[in-house]
Coordinates of C-alpha atoms and ligand atoms in Angstrom, one line a residue:
M1 CA 0.0 0.0 0.0
M2 CA 1.3 3.5 -0.9
S3 CA 1.4 5.8 2.2
D4 CA -1.0 8.7 2.2
A5 CA 1.9 11.1 1.6
M6 CA 3.1 9.2 -1.5
S7 CA -0.4 8.9 -2.9
I8 CA -0.6 12.6 -2.9
L9 CA 3.0 13.4 -4.1
N10 CA 2.7 10.8 -6.9
N11 CA -0.7 12.0 -8.0
P12 CA -0.3 14.8 -10.6
F13 CA -3.9 16.0 -10.0
K14 CA -3.1 16.6 -6.3
N15 CA 0.6 17.2 -6.2
K16 CA 1.9 20.8 -5.6
G17 CA 5.5 19.8 -4.9
T18 CA 7.4 22.4 -3.1
A19 CA 4.3 24.6 -3.1
F20 CA 2.6 22.7 -0.3
T21 CA 2.3 25.2 2.6
M22 CA 3.3 24.2 6.1
D23 CA -0.4 24.0 7.1
E24 CA -1.1 21.7 4.2
R25 CA 1.9 19.6 4.9
K26 CA 0.6 19.1 8.5
K27 CA -2.9 18.4 7.4
L28 CA -2.1 16.0 4.6
G29 CA 0.6 14.0 6.4
L30 CA 3.4 15.4 4.3
I31 CA 5.7 16.5 7.1
G32 CA 9.2 15.4 6.3
T33 CA 8.4 14.4 2.7
L34 CA 9.6 17.6 1.1
P35 CA 12.5 20.0 1.5
P36 CA 11.6 22.8 4.0
R37 CA 11.4 25.8 1.7
V38 CA 7.9 26.6 0.5
K39 CA 7.7 28.0 -3.0
T40 CA 4.9 30.0 -4.8
I41 CA 3.6 28.8 -8.2
E42 CA 5.3 31.9 -9.7
E43 CA 8.7 30.7 -8.3
Q44 CA 8.1 27.2 -9.5
E45 CA 7.2 28.4 -12.9
A46 CA 10.3 30.6 -13.2
D47 CA 12.6 27.6 -12.2
T48 CA 10.8 25.2 -14.5
Y49 CA 10.9 27.6 -17.4
A50 CA 14.6 28.2 -17.0
L51 CA 15.2 24.5 -17.1
Y52 CA 13.0 24.1 -20.1
E53 CA 15.0 26.8 -21.9
S54 CA 18.2 25.0 -21.1
K55 CA 17.2 22.0 -23.2
T56 CA 18.8 22.2 -26.6
S57 CA 16.4 20.3 -28.9
R58 CA 12.6 20.6 -29.3
I59 CA 12.1 16.9 -28.5
E60 CA 14.1 17.3 -25.3
K61 CA 12.0 20.3 -24.4
R62 CA 8.9 18.2 -25.0
H63 CA 10.2 15.3 -22.9
F64 CA 10.9 17.8 -20.1
L65 CA 7.5 19.3 -20.2
M66 CA 5.9 15.8 -20.2
E67 CA 7.8 15.2 -16.9
V68 CA 6.3 18.3 -15.4
F69 CA 2.9 17.2 -16.7
N70 CA 3.3 13.8 -15.2
A71 CA 4.3 15.3 -11.8
N72 CA 2.1 18.3 -11.4
R73 CA -0.8 19.2 -13.7
T74 CA -1.4 22.6 -12.1
L75 CA 2.1 23.8 -12.6
F76 CA 2.3 22.4 -16.1
F77 CA -0.8 24.4 -17.2
Y78 CA 0.3 27.5 -15.4
L79 CA 3.5 27.3 -17.3
M80 CA 1.9 26.4 -20.7
E81 CA -0.7 29.1 -20.4
K82 CA 2.0 31.7 -19.7
H83 CA 4.0 30.6 -22.8
I84 CA 1.3 29.4 -25.0
T85 CA 2.7 30.5 -28.4
E86 CA 6.1 29.1 -27.6
M87 CA 4.9 25.8 -26.1
M88 CA 2.0 24.9 -28.4
P89 CA 4.4 23.6 -31.1
I90 CA 6.4 21.7 -28.5
V91 CA 3.5 20.1 -26.7
Y92 CA 1.3 19.7 -29.8
D93 CA 1.9 19.8 -33.5
P94 CA 4.5 19.6 -35.0
V95 CA 6.8 18.2 -32.3
I96 CA 4.1 15.8 -31.2
A97 CA 4.6 13.9 -34.5
E98 CA 8.3 13.4 -33.7
A99 CA 7.4 12.2 -30.2
I100 CA 5.0 9.7 -31.7
E101 CA 7.7 8.5 -34.1
K102 CA 10.0 8.0 -31.1
Y103 CA 7.4 6.8 -28.6
N104 CA 8.8 3.3 -28.0
E105 CA 12.4 4.4 -27.3
R106 CA 11.4 7.4 -25.2
Y107 CA 8.5 5.8 -23.3
L108 CA 8.0 7.7 -20.1
R109 CA 4.8 6.9 -18.4
P110 CA 1.3 5.9 -19.4
Q111 CA 0.2 9.5 -18.8
D112 CA -3.2 8.5 -17.3
A113 CA -4.4 7.2 -20.6
V114 CA -6.5 4.1 -21.1
Y115 CA -5.1 1.3 -23.3
L116 CA -7.7 -0.9 -24.9
S117 CA -7.2 -3.7 -27.4
V118 CA -9.7 -4.6 -30.0
K119 CA -8.9 -8.3 -29.3
H120 CA -10.2 -7.8 -25.7
P121 CA -13.6 -6.1 -25.7
E122 CA -14.2 -7.9 -22.4
N123 CA -11.7 -5.5 -20.7
I124 CA -13.2 -2.2 -21.8
K125 CA -15.1 -1.4 -18.6
E126 CA -12.5 -2.6 -16.2
S127 CA -9.8 -0.7 -18.0
L128 CA -11.7 2.6 -17.9
Q129 CA -12.5 2.1 -14.2
N130 CA -8.9 1.3 -13.4
V131 CA -7.5 4.5 -14.9
I132 CA -10.1 7.0 -13.7
C133 CA -9.9 6.0 -10.0
G134 CA -13.2 7.7 -9.3
R135 CA -12.6 10.9 -11.2
D136 CA -15.7 12.6 -12.8
I137 CA -14.8 12.4 -16.5
R138 CA -16.4 14.9 -18.8
L139 CA -14.2 14.8 -21.9
I140 CA -12.6 11.9 -23.7
V141 CA -10.2 12.0 -26.7
V142 CA -9.9 8.6 -28.3
T143 CA -7.7 7.6 -31.2
D144 CA -7.0 4.3 -32.9
S145 CA -4.0 5.9 -34.6
Q146 CA -4.7 4.7 -38.1
G147 CA -4.2 8.2 -39.5
I148 CA -2.0 10.2 -37.1
L149 CA -1.8 13.7 -38.6
G150 CA -0.4 12.9 -42.1
I151 CA 2.2 10.5 -40.9
G152 CA 0.0 7.4 -41.1
D153 CA -0.5 4.4 -38.9
W154 CA 1.3 4.5 -35.5
G155 CA -0.4 1.8 -33.5
V156 CA -0.4 2.3 -29.8
D157 CA 2.2 5.1 -30.1
G158 CA -0.5 7.5 -31.4
V159 CA -1.8 7.7 -27.8
D160 CA 0.3 10.9 -27.5
I161 CA -2.1 12.7 -29.9
A162 CA -5.0 12.0 -27.5
V163 CA -2.9 13.3 -24.6
G164 CA -1.8 16.3 -26.6
K165 CA -5.2 17.3 -27.8
L166 CA -6.5 17.2 -24.2
M167 CA -3.6 19.4 -23.1
V168 CA -4.7 22.0 -25.6
Y169 CA -8.3 21.7 -24.3
T170 CA -7.2 22.7 -20.9
A171 CA -4.6 25.4 -21.9
A172 CA -7.0 27.0 -24.3
A173 CA -10.5 26.6 -22.9
G174 CA -9.9 25.8 -19.2
V175 CA -11.2 22.2 -19.1
N176 CA -10.4 20.7 -15.7
P177 CA -7.5 18.4 -16.3
S178 CA -8.8 15.9 -13.8
Q179 CA -12.0 15.5 -15.8
V180 CA -10.4 14.4 -19.0
L181 CA -9.4 11.0 -20.3
P182 CA -7.2 10.1 -23.2
I183 CA -7.8 6.6 -24.8
S184 CA -5.9 4.5 -27.2
I185 CA -7.7 1.8 -29.1
D186 CA -5.1 -0.7 -30.2
A187 CA -6.5 -2.4 -33.3
G188 CA -3.0 -3.6 -34.3
T189 CA -1.0 -1.7 -36.9
D190 CA -0.2 -2.0 -40.6
N191 CA 3.0 0.0 -40.0
E192 CA 5.7 -2.6 -41.0
F193 CA 8.4 -0.5 -39.2
L194 CA 6.5 -0.9 -35.9
L195 CA 5.7 -4.6 -36.5
K196 CA 9.4 -5.3 -36.8
D197 CA 10.6 -2.9 -34.0
P198 CA 11.6 -5.1 -31.0
N199 CA 10.8 -2.1 -28.8
Y200 CA 7.2 -1.7 -30.1
L201 CA 4.8 -1.4 -27.1
G202 CA 1.5 -2.2 -28.9
E203 CA -0.2 -5.4 -30.1
R204 CA 2.1 -7.0 -32.7
H205 CA -0.4 -7.9 -35.5
H206 CA -2.0 -6.3 -38.5
R207 CA -5.0 -4.1 -38.1
I208 CA -8.3 -5.8 -37.2
T209 CA -10.9 -4.5 -39.6
G210 CA -14.5 -5.1 -40.5
Q211 CA -17.2 -6.5 -38.2
E212 CA -14.8 -7.3 -35.3
Y213 CA -13.5 -3.7 -35.3
F214 CA -16.9 -2.1 -35.5
D215 CA -18.4 -4.4 -32.9
F216 CA -15.6 -3.3 -30.6
I217 CA -16.3 0.4 -31.3
D218 CA -20.0 -0.1 -30.5
K219 CA -19.2 -1.8 -27.2
F220 CA -16.7 0.9 -26.4
V221 CA -19.2 3.7 -27.1
D222 CA -21.9 1.9 -25.1
T223 CA -19.5 1.5 -22.1
V224 CA -18.4 5.2 -22.3
E225 CA -22.1 6.2 -22.3
E226 CA -22.8 4.0 -19.3
L227 CA -19.8 5.1 -17.2
F228 CA -19.6 8.8 -18.3
P229 CA -23.1 9.9 -19.5
K230 CA -22.2 13.6 -19.4
S231 CA -19.0 13.3 -21.3
L232 CA -18.1 14.4 -24.8
L233 CA -16.4 11.7 -26.9
H234 CA -13.9 13.3 -29.3
F235 CA -12.6 11.1 -32.0
E236 CA -9.1 11.8 -33.4
D237 CA -7.0 10.5 -36.2
F238 CA -9.1 7.5 -37.2
G239 CA -8.6 6.3 -40.8
R240 CA -10.5 7.7 -43.8
G241 CA -12.6 4.6 -44.0
T242 CA -13.8 4.5 -40.3
A243 CA -13.9 8.1 -39.1
A244 CA -16.9 9.3 -41.1
R245 CA -18.7 6.0 -40.6
I246 CA -18.4 6.2 -36.8
L247 CA -19.4 9.9 -36.8
D248 CA -22.5 9.2 -39.0
K249 CA -23.6 6.4 -36.7
Y250 CA -23.3 8.4 -33.4
Q251 CA -23.6 12.1 -34.0
D252 CA -27.3 12.3 -33.4
K253 CA -27.3 9.7 -30.6
I254 CA -24.6 10.9 -28.2
L255 CA -22.4 13.9 -27.5
T256 CA -19.6 13.3 -29.9
F257 CA -17.3 15.1 -32.3
N258 CA -14.8 14.2 -35.0
D259 CA -12.0 16.7 -34.9
D260 CA -10.5 15.9 -38.3
I261 CA -13.8 16.1 -40.1
Q262 CA -15.7 18.7 -38.1
G263 CA -12.9 20.6 -36.3
T264 CA -11.0 21.1 -39.5
G265 CA -14.2 22.0 -41.3
I266 CA -14.9 24.8 -38.9
I267 CA -11.4 26.3 -38.8
A268 CA -11.1 26.2 -42.6
L269 CA -14.5 27.9 -43.0
A270 CA -13.5 30.5 -40.4
G271 CA -10.2 31.0 -42.2
V272 CA -12.0 31.5 -45.6
L273 CA -14.5 33.9 -44.1
G274 CA -11.5 35.8 -42.5
A275 CA -9.8 35.9 -45.9
L276 CA -12.9 37.3 -47.6
N277 CA -13.1 40.0 -44.9
I278 CA -9.7 41.1 -46.1
S279 CA -10.3 40.8 -49.8
K280 CA -13.9 42.1 -49.5
E281 CA -15.2 39.4 -51.7
K282 CA -18.2 37.1 -51.3
L283 CA -18.3 33.4 -50.5
A284 CA -20.8 32.9 -53.3
D285 CA -18.3 34.1 -55.9
Q286 CA -15.6 31.5 -54.9
K287 CA -14.5 28.3 -56.6
F288 CA -13.2 25.8 -54.1
L289 CA -10.5 23.3 -54.9
T290 CA -9.8 20.7 -52.2
F291 CA -6.6 18.7 -52.7
G292 CA -6.8 15.5 -50.7
A293 CA -10.4 14.6 -50.3
G294 CA -10.2 12.5 -47.2
S295 CA -11.5 13.1 -43.6
A296 CA -10.3 16.7 -43.4
G297 CA -10.8 17.6 -47.1
M298 CA -14.4 16.4 -47.1
G299 CA -15.1 17.9 -43.7
I300 CA -14.0 21.3 -45.1
A301 CA -16.0 20.9 -48.3
K302 CA -19.1 20.1 -46.3
M303 CA -18.7 23.1 -44.0
L304 CA -18.2 25.5 -46.9
F305 CA -21.1 23.9 -48.8
D306 CA -23.4 24.2 -45.7
E307 CA -22.4 27.9 -45.4
L308 CA -23.3 28.6 -49.0
V309 CA -26.7 27.0 -48.5
R310 CA -27.2 28.9 -45.2
Q311 CA -26.5 32.1 -47.2
G312 CA -29.4 31.2 -49.4
M313 CA -27.8 29.4 -52.3
D314 CA -29.7 26.5 -53.9
P315 CA -27.9 23.2 -52.9
A316 CA -27.6 22.1 -56.5
E317 CA -26.0 25.4 -57.4
A318 CA -23.7 25.3 -54.3
K319 CA -22.3 22.0 -55.3
K320 CA -21.0 23.5 -58.6
H321 CA -18.6 25.6 -56.6
F322 CA -16.5 22.5 -55.5
Y323 CA -13.8 20.6 -57.2
L324 CA -12.2 17.6 -55.4
V325 CA -8.8 16.4 -56.3
D326 CA -7.4 13.2 -54.9
K327 CA -4.9 10.5 -56.0
Q328 CA -7.1 9.9 -59.1
G329 CA -7.0 13.6 -60.1
L330 CA -10.3 15.5 -60.4
L331 CA -13.0 13.3 -59.0
F332 CA -15.8 12.6 -61.5
D333 CA -19.0 10.7 -60.8
D334 CA -17.6 7.7 -62.7
T335 CA -14.2 7.7 -60.9
E336 CA -13.2 4.4 -59.4
G337 CA -12.9 4.1 -55.6
L338 CA -15.0 7.1 -54.5
T339 CA -15.8 7.3 -50.8
P340 CA -19.4 7.9 -49.7
K341 CA -18.4 11.4 -48.6
Q342 CA -16.9 12.3 -52.0
K343 CA -19.8 11.1 -54.1
P344 CA -22.1 14.1 -53.6
F345 CA -19.3 16.5 -54.6
T346 CA -18.1 14.9 -57.8
R347 CA -18.2 16.5 -61.3
Q348 CA -19.4 15.2 -64.6
R349 CA -16.9 14.5 -67.4
S350 CA -19.2 16.3 -69.9
E351 CA -18.5 19.6 -68.1
F352 CA -14.9 19.6 -69.5
A353 CA -13.6 19.3 -73.0
N354 CA -10.3 17.9 -71.5
A355 CA -11.8 15.7 -68.8
D356 CA -9.5 12.8 -69.5
E357 CA -6.5 15.1 -68.9
L358 CA -7.6 16.2 -65.5
T359 CA -5.6 13.6 -63.6
N360 CA -3.2 15.9 -61.7
L361 CA -3.3 19.2 -59.8
V362 CA -1.6 21.3 -62.5
A363 CA -4.1 20.4 -65.1
V364 CA -7.0 20.9 -62.8
V365 CA -5.8 24.4 -61.7
K366 CA -5.2 25.4 -65.3
T367 CA -8.7 24.3 -66.3
I368 CA -10.9 25.5 -63.5
H369 CA -9.0 28.5 -62.1
P370 CA -9.9 28.0 -58.4
T371 CA -10.0 31.1 -56.1
V372 CA -9.6 29.0 -52.9
M373 CA -7.2 26.0 -52.8
I374 CA -7.0 23.9 -49.7
G375 CA -4.4 21.1 -49.1
T376 CA -5.2 18.1 -46.9
S377 CA -3.4 15.6 -49.1
T378 CA -0.3 14.6 -46.9
Q379 CA 1.8 15.4 -50.1
P380 CA 4.6 17.9 -49.4
G381 CA 5.5 20.6 -51.8
T382 CA 2.5 19.9 -54.1
F383 CA 1.4 23.5 -54.3
T384 CA 4.3 24.3 -56.6
E385 CA 5.3 27.7 -58.0
E386 CA 3.8 26.8 -61.4
I387 CA 0.4 25.9 -59.8
V388 CA 0.3 28.9 -57.5
K389 CA 1.3 31.4 -60.2
E390 CA -1.3 29.9 -62.5
M391 CA -4.0 30.3 -59.8
A392 CA -2.8 33.8 -59.0
A393 CA -3.0 34.9 -62.6
H394 CA -6.8 34.5 -62.5
T395 CA -7.7 35.9 -59.1
E396 CA -6.7 39.0 -57.3
R397 CA -6.4 37.5 -53.8
P398 CA -5.9 33.7 -54.1
I399 CA -6.9 32.0 -50.8
I400 CA -4.4 29.2 -50.3
F401 CA -4.3 27.0 -47.2
P402 CA -1.7 24.2 -47.1
L403 CA -3.0 22.3 -44.1
S404 CA -1.2 19.0 -44.1
N405 CA 0.7 18.3 -40.9
P406 CA 3.3 18.1 -39.6
T407 CA 5.7 20.6 -41.2
K408 CA 7.4 18.1 -43.4
L409 CA 4.1 17.3 -45.1
A410 CA 2.8 20.8 -45.8
E411 CA 1.8 21.4 -49.5
A412 CA 3.7 24.7 -49.5
R413 CA 5.5 27.1 -47.2
A414 CA 3.8 30.4 -46.4
A415 CA 6.8 32.5 -47.4
D416 CA 6.9 30.9 -50.9
L417 CA 3.2 31.5 -51.4
L418 CA 3.7 35.2 -50.6
K419 CA 6.7 35.4 -52.9
W420 CA 5.1 33.6 -55.8
T421 CA 2.0 35.9 -55.6
D422 CA 3.7 39.2 -54.8
G423 CA 2.1 39.2 -51.4
R424 CA -1.4 38.8 -52.8
A425 CA -2.1 35.3 -51.4
L426 CA -4.2 35.0 -48.3
V427 CA -2.5 32.2 -46.5
A428 CA -3.2 29.9 -43.5
T429 CA -1.2 26.9 -42.6
G430 CA -1.7 23.8 -40.4
I431 CA 1.5 24.3 -38.4
P432 CA 2.5 27.6 -36.7
V433 CA 4.5 30.0 -38.8
D434 CA 6.4 33.1 -37.6
D435 CA 5.6 36.5 -39.1
I436 CA 7.0 37.0 -42.6
E437 CA 8.5 40.3 -43.9
Y438 CA 7.9 40.7 -47.6
N439 CA 8.2 44.0 -49.6
G440 CA 8.1 46.1 -46.4
V441 CA 5.0 44.5 -45.0
T442 CA 4.8 42.2 -42.0
Y443 CA 2.5 39.3 -42.7
N444 CA 0.9 37.5 -39.8
I445 CA 0.1 33.9 -40.9
G446 CA -3.1 32.5 -39.4
Q447 CA -2.9 28.9 -38.2
A448 CA -5.8 26.9 -39.6
N449 CA -5.3 24.1 -37.2
N450 CA -8.4 22.6 -35.6
A451 CA -6.7 23.3 -32.2
L452 CA -7.8 26.9 -32.6
I453 CA -11.5 25.8 -32.5
Y454 CA -12.1 22.4 -30.9
P455 CA -11.3 23.5 -27.4
G456 CA -14.1 26.1 -27.5
V457 CA -16.5 23.8 -29.3
G458 CA -16.0 20.9 -26.8
F459 CA -16.1 23.2 -23.8
G460 CA -19.3 24.9 -24.9
A461 CA -20.9 21.5 -25.3
I462 CA -19.8 20.0 -22.0
A463 CA -20.4 23.2 -20.0
T464 CA -24.1 23.0 -21.1
E465 CA -24.3 19.2 -21.0
A466 CA -25.6 19.4 -24.6
K467 CA -27.3 16.4 -26.0
H468 CA -25.2 16.4 -29.1
I469 CA -23.1 18.6 -31.4
N470 CA -25.0 19.5 -34.6
N471 CA -24.3 21.6 -37.7
A472 CA -25.8 24.7 -36.2
M473 CA -23.3 24.6 -33.3
L474 CA -20.4 24.0 -35.7
A475 CA -21.5 27.0 -37.8
A476 CA -21.9 29.1 -34.6
A477 CA -18.3 28.2 -33.7
A478 CA -16.9 29.2 -37.1
H479 CA -18.8 32.5 -37.1
S480 CA -17.7 33.4 -33.6
L481 CA -14.0 33.3 -34.7
V482 CA -14.5 35.8 -37.6
G483 CA -14.1 39.5 -37.0
L484 CA -11.5 39.2 -34.3
V485 CA -8.7 40.5 -36.6
D486 CA -8.5 43.9 -38.1
P487 CA -8.8 43.0 -41.8
D488 CA -7.6 46.4 -43.0
K489 CA -4.2 46.2 -41.4
P490 CA -1.6 45.4 -44.1
G491 CA -0.5 41.8 -43.8
A492 CA -3.4 40.9 -41.5
A493 CA -3.9 37.2 -40.7
V494 CA -7.1 35.4 -41.8
L495 CA -7.5 34.0 -38.2
P496 CA -6.7 35.3 -34.8
P497 CA -3.3 34.5 -33.2
V498 CA -2.5 31.5 -30.9
K499 CA -1.5 34.0 -28.2
D500 CA -5.2 34.9 -27.8
M501 CA -6.4 31.3 -27.7
A502 CA -7.7 31.5 -24.1
K503 CA -9.7 34.6 -24.9
F504 CA -11.2 33.4 -28.2
S505 CA -11.8 29.8 -27.0
K506 CA -14.1 31.3 -24.5
T507 CA -15.9 33.3 -27.2
V508 CA -16.3 30.1 -29.2
A509 CA -17.5 28.1 -26.1
I510 CA -20.1 30.7 -25.3
A511 CA -21.3 30.8 -29.0
V512 CA -21.6 27.0 -29.0
A513 CA -23.3 26.9 -25.6
Q514 CA -25.8 29.6 -26.8
S515 CA -26.6 27.6 -29.9
A516 CA -27.2 24.4 -27.8
I517 CA -29.5 26.4 -25.5
D518 CA -31.4 28.1 -28.4
Q519 CA -32.0 24.7 -30.1
G520 CA -33.3 23.1 -26.9
L521 CA -30.3 20.7 -26.8
S522 CA -29.4 21.8 -23.3
S523 CA -31.3 22.7 -20.2
A524 CA -28.8 25.3 -19.2
K525 CA -30.2 28.8 -18.9
D526 CA -27.3 31.1 -19.5
A527 CA -24.5 30.3 -21.9
K528 CA -21.9 32.6 -20.4
E529 CA -22.6 31.6 -16.9
A530 CA -22.4 27.9 -17.8
V531 CA -19.0 28.4 -19.4
E532 CA -17.6 30.5 -16.6
K533 CA -18.8 28.1 -13.9
M534 CA -17.0 25.2 -15.5
T535 CA -13.7 27.1 -16.3
W536 CA -10.8 25.7 -14.4
E537 CA -7.8 27.9 -13.6
A538 CA -4.2 26.8 -13.0
K539 CA -3.8 27.9 -9.4
Y540 CA -3.3 26.1 -6.1
Ligands
NAD601 N1 -4.7 21.8 -40.2 C1 -5.6 21.0 -39.6 O1 -6.3 21.3 -38.6 C2 -5.7 19.6 -40.1 C3 -6.8 18.8 -39.6 C4 -6.9 17.5 -40.1 C5 -6.0 17.0 -40.9 N2 -4.9 17.8 -41.3 C6 -3.9 17.2 -42.2 O2 -4.5 16.9 -43.5 C7 -3.9 15.7 -44.0 C8 -4.9 14.6 -44.3 O3 -5.5 14.2 -43.1 P1 -6.9 13.4 -43.2 O4 -7.2 13.1 -41.8 O5 -7.9 14.0 -44.0 O6 -6.3 12.0 -43.9 P2 -7.1 11.1 -44.9 O7 -6.2 9.9 -45.1 O8 -8.5 10.9 -44.5 O9 -7.1 12.0 -46.3 C9 -6.0 12.2 -47.0 C10 -6.4 12.2 -48.5 O10 -5.3 12.6 -49.3 C11 -5.4 11.8 -50.4 N3 -4.1 11.7 -51.1 C12 -3.0 10.9 -50.8 N4 -2.1 11.1 -51.7 C13 -2.5 12.0 -52.6 C14 -2.0 12.5 -53.8 N5 -0.8 12.2 -54.2 N6 -2.7 13.5 -54.5 C15 -3.9 13.8 -54.0 N7 -4.5 13.3 -52.9 C16 -3.8 12.4 -52.2 C17 -5.8 10.4 -49.9 O11 -6.3 9.6 -50.9 C18 -6.9 10.9 -48.9 O12 -8.2 11.0 -49.6 C19 -2.9 15.3 -42.9 O13 -1.6 15.7 -43.2 C20 -3.3 16.0 -41.7 O14 -2.3 16.3 -40.8 C21 -4.8 19.0 -40.9
LMR602 O1 -3.3 17.5 -35.0 C1 -3.2 18.5 -35.7 O2 -2.2 19.3 -35.7 C2 -4.3 18.8 -36.6 C3 -5.1 17.7 -37.1 O3 -6.0 17.1 -36.2 C4 -4.3 16.7 -37.9 O4 -4.6 15.5 -37.8 O5 -3.4 17.1 -38.6
MN603 MN1 -6.1 15.0 -36.3

């Protein structure tokens, strides 16, 4: 049995380390378990930050921060909130991708995540109960790691993305860190590198698919609903073939959210609306090209489409504004291998004299002249100078969002996009980008990463105990993020900056909460009050 003192000092939800006051030490049986000096959280933060700065590589910085996280959640979030712009890329994307790629050799601790195996559905309930230790869970991020960012299948190692997404929820929106639960569903992996790695910590077999997989998911969802009826179940980085199917099955039944489909859809819509505020153009006049029509690409197309329809456009007319390009080239209604989500957005060959030549991005851009081009293809460097110049020759302010993550997979670099278009491109990227000086103007580059929106969406939903998250709530979230940037300042970003995340996540949360209340999906009375009441602060 662990002594009472050890069960406090080793519990990151309770531990304050050297900040336990003498009174607390007496009351909690901690006398003699700590060095005598009592520190304030400000002093702890200063020491911890100095140590963090002394680490020479980004992965070492991350490893160090994870140790702080494992030891003392309050201090970790106090530190992260103070240095949000600097620490987001370390804790989250892009360094999280490197951490996942090195998970087995750097394995630190289980990080209070739940590890489930598709081969053992009988263990779901017990596993969840073992990890939570009686905590009141309101927010779950689950991954089966089939499509981690754009780096593919990472088996159990992808658990870091569930942990990282939850860190952002707390740092941005103020979700109580003891009310969250990261979950890894280990369905096996088709990553041959992992299957051969003697260090690999996951189940060493190929992915289980089909009925056995979906039966497991059903049992998992049922058990979550039984144990945590008030929780939001956030799905992250599932594969293209499963993500949409699971969302469709559950989105009207339980409080759930798919970040890659819906979160990315919202942030891309907000980014496009922000860009149009700068260019003073209308959404209805745009031609949208989505390069990479998977979970994210189709989530984005759907959000933009719904917005056009909300603005009064006839759905049949709205569909004509979309061009999907995937591995096969422009997607036609007779293209082989279409996904169910792609089918409603395909084109007809008869629309184009050169239809058979539209098998690559250059040909498509030359033919259709998009005004908005969004990359979610996982294919680095594919928005080439030729393509971007061609696009920019036919539109005054080309809107170009290379959103594939991490950095090494982005379709283009922001600086190149500005250079190739003489500063005319309205750019947002998936990863954070520093300000860019070009022709005497300082360009702020918006980060169109779902991290800028999902914390507010999720928080608004859990704060009001909403029944589910529907399209109206997603739209409310997107709209609440528009208008926070001065569009007339030269070099203005299309989205607000990460440094303001705590502020605008609250705005988003209240907008989502209000939408839930207005639609009768929540019995809460006051959106602002509900959000404020649930907001956790990093203090002792
Ligand atoms: N910025 C963000 O917030 C955000 C959010 C979600 C996903 N993403 C990024 O988007 C990318 C895709 O993620 P996803 O979840 O949609 O994955 P996904 O596997 O569902 O979709 C990727 C799509 O790209 C297509 N593709 C692959 N090679 C291609 C090629 N050569 N040409 C054209 N299309 C090609 C695939 O066929 C697939 O349809 C990832 O890099 C991910 O990091 C970014
Ligand atoms: O994780 C991110 O950085 C965004 C997104 O969810 C992705 O899968 O790329
Ligand atoms: Mn993702």
